[in-house]
XYZ file of N, CA and C in Angstrom:
453
model
N -7.005 -11.442 -48.425
C -5.658 -10.890 -48.367
C -4.691 -11.919 -47.770
N -3.433 -11.575 -47.764
C -2.356 -12.477 -47.343
C -2.601 -13.060 -45.948
N -2.775 -12.181 -44.962
C -2.939 -12.638 -43.581
C -4.170 -13.519 -43.398
N -5.232 -13.212 -44.094
C -6.445 -14.023 -43.930
C -6.245 -15.434 -44.490
N -5.453 -15.566 -45.544
C -5.163 -16.913 -46.059
C -4.297 -17.703 -45.071
N -3.329 -17.031 -44.457
C -2.504 -17.707 -43.449
C -3.363 -18.149 -42.267
N -4.239 -17.272 -41.819
C -5.133 -17.577 -40.696
C -6.088 -18.708 -41.048
N -6.641 -18.652 -42.238
C -7.582 -19.693 -42.661
C -6.878 -21.047 -42.762
N -5.640 -21.043 -43.201
C -4.878 -22.292 -43.271
C -4.727 -22.909 -41.880
N -4.433 -22.092 -40.899
C -4.295 -22.582 -39.516
C -5.625 -23.159 -39.034
N -6.718 -22.476 -39.332
C -8.045 -22.975 -38.938
C -8.353 -24.310 -39.613
N -8.020 -24.420 -40.891
C -8.290 -25.668 -41.619
C -7.569 -26.850 -40.974
N -6.355 -26.607 -40.496
C -5.586 -27.684 -39.879
C -6.068 -27.935 -38.450
N -6.115 -26.892 -37.638
C -6.401 -27.055 -36.211
C -7.844 -27.404 -35.899
N -8.765 -26.737 -36.551
C -10.169 -26.914 -36.198
C -10.867 -27.979 -37.032
N -10.449 -28.121 -38.285
C -11.173 -29.014 -39.177
C -10.349 -30.195 -39.685
N -9.069 -30.236 -39.296
C -8.159 -31.316 -39.705
C -8.187 -31.555 -41.219
N -8.064 -30.463 -41.959
C -8.037 -30.552 -43.430
C -6.767 -29.905 -43.960
N -5.634 -30.590 -43.811
C -4.364 -30.006 -44.260
C -4.311 -29.767 -45.766
N -5.052 -30.563 -46.537
C -5.070 -30.365 -47.992
C -5.710 -29.023 -48.346
N -6.795 -28.656 -47.657
C -7.415 -27.350 -47.895
C -6.541 -26.224 -47.349
N -5.876 -26.494 -46.232
C -4.953 -25.500 -45.671
C -3.859 -25.182 -46.685
N -3.368 -26.205 -47.383
C -2.306 -26.005 -48.380
C -2.798 -25.098 -49.507
N -4.054 -25.205 -49.873
C -4.602 -24.332 -50.911
C -4.551 -22.867 -50.463
N -4.827 -22.627 -49.202
C -4.735 -21.254 -48.678
C -3.280 -20.767 -48.666
N -2.365 -21.672 -48.377
C -0.941 -21.295 -48.376
C -0.490 -20.950 -49.793
N -0.956 -21.683 -50.778
C -0.613 -21.368 -52.171
C -1.158 -19.993 -52.569
N -2.347 -19.659 -52.101
C -2.912 -18.322 -52.374
C -2.115 -17.249 -51.640
N -1.725 -17.550 -50.405
C -0.916 -16.600 -49.637
C 0.419 -16.351 -50.333
N 1.009 -17.394 -50.873
C 2.286 -17.275 -51.592
C 2.180 -16.235 -52.708
N 1.063 -16.272 -53.443
C 0.854 -15.327 -54.546
C 0.730 -13.879 -54.057
N 0.297 -13.705 -52.812
C 0.073 -12.363 -52.251
C 1.179 -11.919 -51.296
N 2.215 -12.701 -51.173
C 3.212 -12.521 -50.109
C 3.972 -11.201 -50.139
N 4.301 -10.707 -51.304
C 4.998 -9.422 -51.416
C 6.247 -9.339 -50.521
N 7.080 -10.378 -50.583
C 8.342 -10.366 -49.837
C 8.281 -11.020 -48.474
N 7.096 -11.193 -47.910
C 6.959 -11.871 -46.621
C 6.971 -13.373 -46.882
N 7.813 -14.088 -46.164
C 7.947 -15.518 -46.420
C 7.381 -16.380 -45.296
N 6.492 -15.812 -44.500
C 5.847 -16.572 -43.430
C 5.139 -17.797 -43.985
N 4.570 -17.670 -45.156
C 3.837 -18.782 -45.778
C 4.692 -20.035 -45.918
N 6.015 -19.852 -46.080
C 6.904 -21.008 -46.240
C 6.915 -21.877 -44.987
N 6.820 -21.239 -43.821
C 6.801 -21.991 -42.567
C 5.540 -22.854 -42.483
N 4.423 -22.292 -42.906
C 3.173 -23.060 -42.922
C 3.243 -24.183 -43.951
N 3.809 -23.872 -45.100
C 3.948 -24.888 -46.151
C 4.794 -26.051 -45.646
N 5.904 -25.750 -44.999
C 6.793 -26.764 -44.436
C 6.025 -27.662 -43.462
N 5.297 -27.055 -42.545
C 4.507 -27.792 -41.560
C 3.490 -28.703 -42.256
N 2.786 -28.155 -43.228
C 1.747 -28.914 -43.925
C 2.333 -30.058 -44.757
N 3.474 -29.818 -45.371
C 4.098 -30.892 -46.154
C 4.456 -32.078 -45.264
N 4.917 -31.790 -44.053
C 5.197 -32.878 -43.114
C 3.890 -33.576 -42.747
N 2.887 -32.791 -42.446
C 1.575 -33.343 -42.063
C 0.972 -34.197 -43.180
N 1.221 -33.810 -44.422
C 0.689 -34.536 -45.579
C 1.615 -35.667 -46.054
N 2.633 -35.980 -45.246
C 3.597 -37.048 -45.565
C 4.397 -36.769 -46.834
N 4.645 -35.523 -47.115
C 5.455 -35.131 -48.277
C 6.839 -34.703 -47.778
N 7.550 -35.676 -47.223
C 8.814 -35.375 -46.552
C 9.847 -34.727 -47.464
N 10.013 -35.228 -48.670
C 11.027 -34.649 -49.570
C 10.676 -33.207 -49.907
N 9.410 -32.939 -50.178
C 8.985 -31.557 -50.433
C 9.242 -30.695 -49.199
N 8.961 -31.251 -48.025
C 9.186 -30.509 -46.778
C 10.668 -30.157 -46.619
N 11.539 -31.102 -46.928
C 12.977 -30.827 -46.809
C 13.432 -29.783 -47.830
N 12.833 -29.799 -49.014
C 13.150 -28.766 -50.010
C 12.688 -27.394 -49.521
N 11.494 -27.343 -48.955
C 10.980 -26.079 -48.403
C 11.863 -25.618 -47.251
N 12.275 -26.561 -46.419
C 13.146 -26.230 -45.287
C 14.461 -25.621 -45.771
N 15.048 -26.194 -46.794
C 16.293 -25.640 -47.347
C 16.072 -24.202 -47.796
N 14.953 -23.960 -48.443
C 14.609 -22.607 -48.890
C 14.471 -21.660 -47.697
N 13.819 -22.123 -46.635
C 13.655 -21.304 -45.433
C 15.014 -20.974 -44.828
N 15.858 -21.987 -44.708
C 17.170 -21.800 -44.072
C 18.061 -20.871 -44.890
N 18.002 -20.982 -46.206
C 18.888 -20.200 -47.063
C 18.427 -18.761 -47.277
N 17.206 -18.435 -46.870
C 16.671 -17.089 -47.094
C 16.170 -16.486 -45.795
N 16.002 -15.183 -45.813
C 15.424 -14.516 -44.645
C 14.591 -13.331 -45.130
N 13.801 -12.785 -44.237
C 12.927 -11.657 -44.573
C 12.720 -10.798 -43.333
N 12.206 -9.604 -43.523
C 11.954 -8.692 -42.403
C 11.051 -9.353 -41.371
N 11.375 -9.168 -40.124
C 10.579 -9.674 -38.999
C 10.563 -11.200 -38.908
N 11.508 -11.848 -39.574
C 11.499 -13.309 -39.568
C 11.715 -13.895 -38.178
N 12.611 -13.320 -37.401
C 12.903 -13.877 -36.074
C 11.629 -13.895 -35.223
N 10.832 -12.847 -35.327
C 9.540 -12.809 -34.620
C 8.650 -13.970 -35.085
N 8.632 -14.211 -36.382
C 7.829 -15.314 -36.939
C 8.348 -16.669 -36.455
N 9.660 -16.799 -36.384
C 10.240 -18.063 -35.918
C 9.805 -18.333 -34.484
N 9.833 -17.321 -33.644
C 9.364 -17.491 -32.261
C 7.898 -17.917 -32.238
N 7.090 -17.349 -33.132
C 5.673 -17.731 -33.214
C 5.518 -19.180 -33.669
N 6.325 -19.589 -34.649
C 6.286 -20.961 -35.148
C 6.657 -21.937 -34.028
N 7.689 -21.616 -33.291
C 8.119 -22.484 -32.190
C 7.030 -22.557 -31.118
N 6.437 -21.424 -30.772
C 5.352 -21.408 -29.775
C 4.166 -22.238 -30.254
N 3.814 -22.085 -31.524
C 2.707 -22.852 -32.105
C 2.984 -24.355 -31.990
N 4.205 -24.749 -32.323
C 4.552 -26.165 -32.274
C 4.610 -26.707 -30.846
N 5.072 -25.896 -29.907
C 5.019 -26.305 -28.493
C 3.570 -26.531 -28.086
N 2.701 -25.646 -28.528
C 1.274 -25.760 -28.230
C 0.698 -27.056 -28.816
N 1.087 -27.379 -30.047
C 0.647 -28.633 -30.670
C 1.068 -29.834 -29.836
N 2.298 -29.799 -29.337
C 2.810 -30.905 -28.518
C 2.048 -31.036 -27.211
N 1.699 -29.908 -26.613
C 0.947 -29.948 -25.362
C -0.429 -30.559 -25.573
N -1.044 -30.261 -26.711
C -2.378 -30.795 -27.003
C -2.326 -32.264 -27.388
N -1.327 -32.629 -28.191
C -1.211 -34.009 -28.673
C 0.255 -34.418 -28.683
N 0.634 -35.195 -27.704
C 2.049 -35.580 -27.567
C 2.539 -36.472 -28.706
N 1.612 -37.011 -29.510
C 2.042 -37.852 -30.629
C 2.461 -37.031 -31.851
N 2.454 -35.729 -31.741
C 2.943 -34.850 -32.815
C 4.467 -34.783 -32.738
N 5.107 -35.937 -32.889
C 6.556 -35.992 -32.688
C 7.318 -35.136 -33.688
N 6.733 -34.894 -34.863
C 7.408 -34.085 -35.872
C 7.670 -32.664 -35.381
N 6.907 -32.237 -34.389
C 7.118 -30.883 -33.881
C 8.474 -30.745 -33.204
N 8.997 -31.838 -32.653
C 10.354 -31.785 -32.079
C 11.368 -31.464 -33.177
N 11.173 -32.048 -34.348
C 12.056 -31.768 -35.481
C 11.937 -30.289 -35.884
N 10.718 -29.830 -36.046
C 10.471 -28.449 -36.482
C 11.088 -27.465 -35.495
N 10.814 -27.661 -34.218
C 11.355 -26.758 -33.187
C 12.882 -26.814 -33.193
N 13.431 -28.030 -33.225
C 14.885 -28.191 -33.188
C 15.589 -27.520 -34.348
N 15.047 -27.696 -35.541
C 15.665 -27.100 -36.730
C 15.684 -25.579 -36.624
N 14.556 -24.998 -36.241
C 14.506 -23.533 -36.204
C 15.295 -22.954 -35.033
N 15.366 -23.683 -33.920
C 16.228 -23.235 -32.826
C 17.688 -23.190 -33.292
N 18.084 -24.191 -34.062
C 19.467 -24.267 -34.532
C 19.739 -23.308 -35.682
N 18.958 -23.412 -36.731
C 19.273 -22.702 -37.968
C 18.832 -21.242 -38.000
N 17.816 -20.884 -37.241
C 17.326 -19.502 -37.294
C 17.593 -18.724 -36.007
N 17.648 -19.419 -34.855
C 17.843 -18.711 -33.588
C 19.217 -18.965 -32.966
N 20.041 -19.766 -33.629
C 21.405 -20.051 -33.152
C 21.426 -20.512 -31.695
N 20.585 -21.484 -31.400
C 20.511 -22.050 -30.054
C 20.774 -23.559 -30.143
N 22.058 -23.940 -30.318
C 22.358 -25.352 -30.548
C 22.041 -26.266 -29.367
N 22.121 -25.770 -28.138
C 21.858 -26.616 -26.974
C 20.399 -27.078 -26.969
N 19.476 -26.142 -27.051
C 18.049 -26.499 -27.071
C 17.692 -27.267 -28.340
N 18.314 -26.890 -29.443
C 18.064 -27.584 -30.708
C 18.467 -29.054 -30.587
N 19.618 -29.298 -29.991
C 20.119 -30.664 -29.828
C 19.109 -31.513 -29.067
N 18.598 -30.968 -27.969
C 17.614 -31.692 -27.147
C 16.390 -32.072 -27.970
N 15.871 -31.112 -28.736
C 14.664 -31.360 -29.530
C 14.930 -32.382 -30.646
N 16.043 -32.230 -31.333
C 16.358 -33.143 -32.435
C 16.627 -34.559 -31.924
N 17.311 -34.654 -30.796
C 17.576 -35.955 -30.195
C 16.260 -36.638 -29.800
N 15.359 -35.873 -29.214
C 14.055 -36.400 -28.818
C 13.277 -36.875 -30.050
N 13.321 -36.074 -31.120
C 12.633 -36.464 -32.350
C 13.174 -37.793 -32.881
N 14.493 -37.919 -32.929
C 15.106 -39.147 -33.446
C 14.673 -40.344 -32.604
N 14.721 -40.200 -31.291
C 14.335 -41.303 -30.406
C 12.872 -41.705 -30.627
N 11.990 -40.728 -30.727
C 10.567 -41.013 -30.910
C 10.257 -41.540 -32.309
N 11.002 -41.072 -33.293
C 10.718 -41.486 -34.673
C 11.207 -42.903 -34.969
N 12.068 -43.436 -34.128
C 12.561 -44.798 -34.352
C 11.434 -45.816 -34.259
N 10.383 -45.485 -33.527
C 9.228 -46.380 -33.401
C 8.251 -46.208 -34.563
N 8.553 -45.253 -35.442
C 7.616 -44.917 -36.506
C 8.418 -44.533 -37.750
N 8.499 -45.410 -38.733
C 9.337 -45.133 -39.907
C 8.716 -44.109 -40.854
N 7.603 -43.529 -40.459
C 6.954 -42.503 -41.276
C 7.887 -41.305 -41.509
N 8.767 -41.061 -40.561
C 9.617 -39.868 -40.619
C 11.077 -40.187 -40.926
N 11.330 -41.202 -41.724
C 12.710 -41.624 -41.997
C 13.579 -40.507 -42.570
N 13.071 -39.777 -43.562
C 13.871 -38.695 -44.168
C 14.139 -37.577 -43.165
N 13.136 -37.239 -42.373
C 13.326 -36.188 -41.362
C 14.325 -36.648 -40.299
N 14.256 -37.911 -39.908
C 15.196 -38.436 -38.911
C 16.624 -38.403 -39.453
N 16.770 -38.737 -40.725
C 18.084 -38.667 -41.380
C 18.619 -37.235 -41.331
N 17.764 -36.278 -41.640
C 18.156 -34.866 -41.623
C 18.483 -34.430 -40.197
N 17.689 -34.871 -39.246
C 17.944 -34.525 -37.841
C 19.318 -35.028 -37.405
N 19.655 -36.246 -37.831
C 20.985 -36.786 -37.500
C 22.095 -35.932 -38.105
N 21.879 -35.437 -39.318
C 22.909 -34.598 -39.945
C 23.049 -33.265 -39.191
N 21.933 -32.741 -38.675
C 22.015 -31.513 -37.874
C 22.755 -31.772 -36.559
N 22.526 -32.934 -35.949
C 23.247 -33.262 -34.715
C 24.748 -33.322 -34.982
N 25.127 -33.848 -36.143
C 26.551 -33.892 -36.502
C 27.120 -32.486 -36.664
N 26.303 -31.552 -37.157
C 26.742 -30.155 -37.263
C 26.876 -29.517 -35.881
N 25.967 -29.887 -34.983
C 25.945 -29.293 -33.643
C 27.054 -29.855 -32.749
N 27.407 -31.140 -32.926
C 28.395 -31.784 -32.062
C 29.665 -30.953 -31.848
N 30.329 -30.486 -32.920
C 31.557 -29.703 -32.680
C 31.293 -28.366 -31.988
N 30.125 -27.801 -32.203
C 29.776 -26.530 -31.541
C 29.694 -26.764 -30.029
N 29.104 -27.885 -29.650
C 28.951 -28.211 -28.232
C 30.128 -29.017 -27.710
N 31.112 -29.246 -28.591
C 32.313 -30.025 -28.252
C 31.953 -31.431 -27.811
N 31.009 -32.033 -28.548
C 30.625 -33.419 -28.295
C 31.329 -34.293 -29.327
N 31.232 -35.595 -29.172
C 31.904 -36.564 -30.051
C 31.917 -36.196 -31.507
């Protein structure tokens, strides 16, 4: 069923480090979703993990432009999960991007979002693996600046 595919995807990534197999579970979950779009958050995470940045940004646009019942609860879970990833492995710098985007676009918390996105940009400068995400993070900072009355 839907939830078991989402759970299995998390296990594939966290316990077995097999994001490609996790993505297969997300694709199955998508077919069973019935209006729940939680699977998109997992897909977004996995696309980043699999170095599919453009696909990840397309998925992110879809997430931002749409919503579903109980989404805010899911966003809090996604943020908690990503904080947990950072605590376990500080080199998961992409989690700063993920947390920052959802704090800004889904939870309307530009102050905390700014901190996370700024941290991501600083850390990603040492690693060009995340060039597209860093570009997007900079565009979000430009959106946040007038809200916070910054430059």
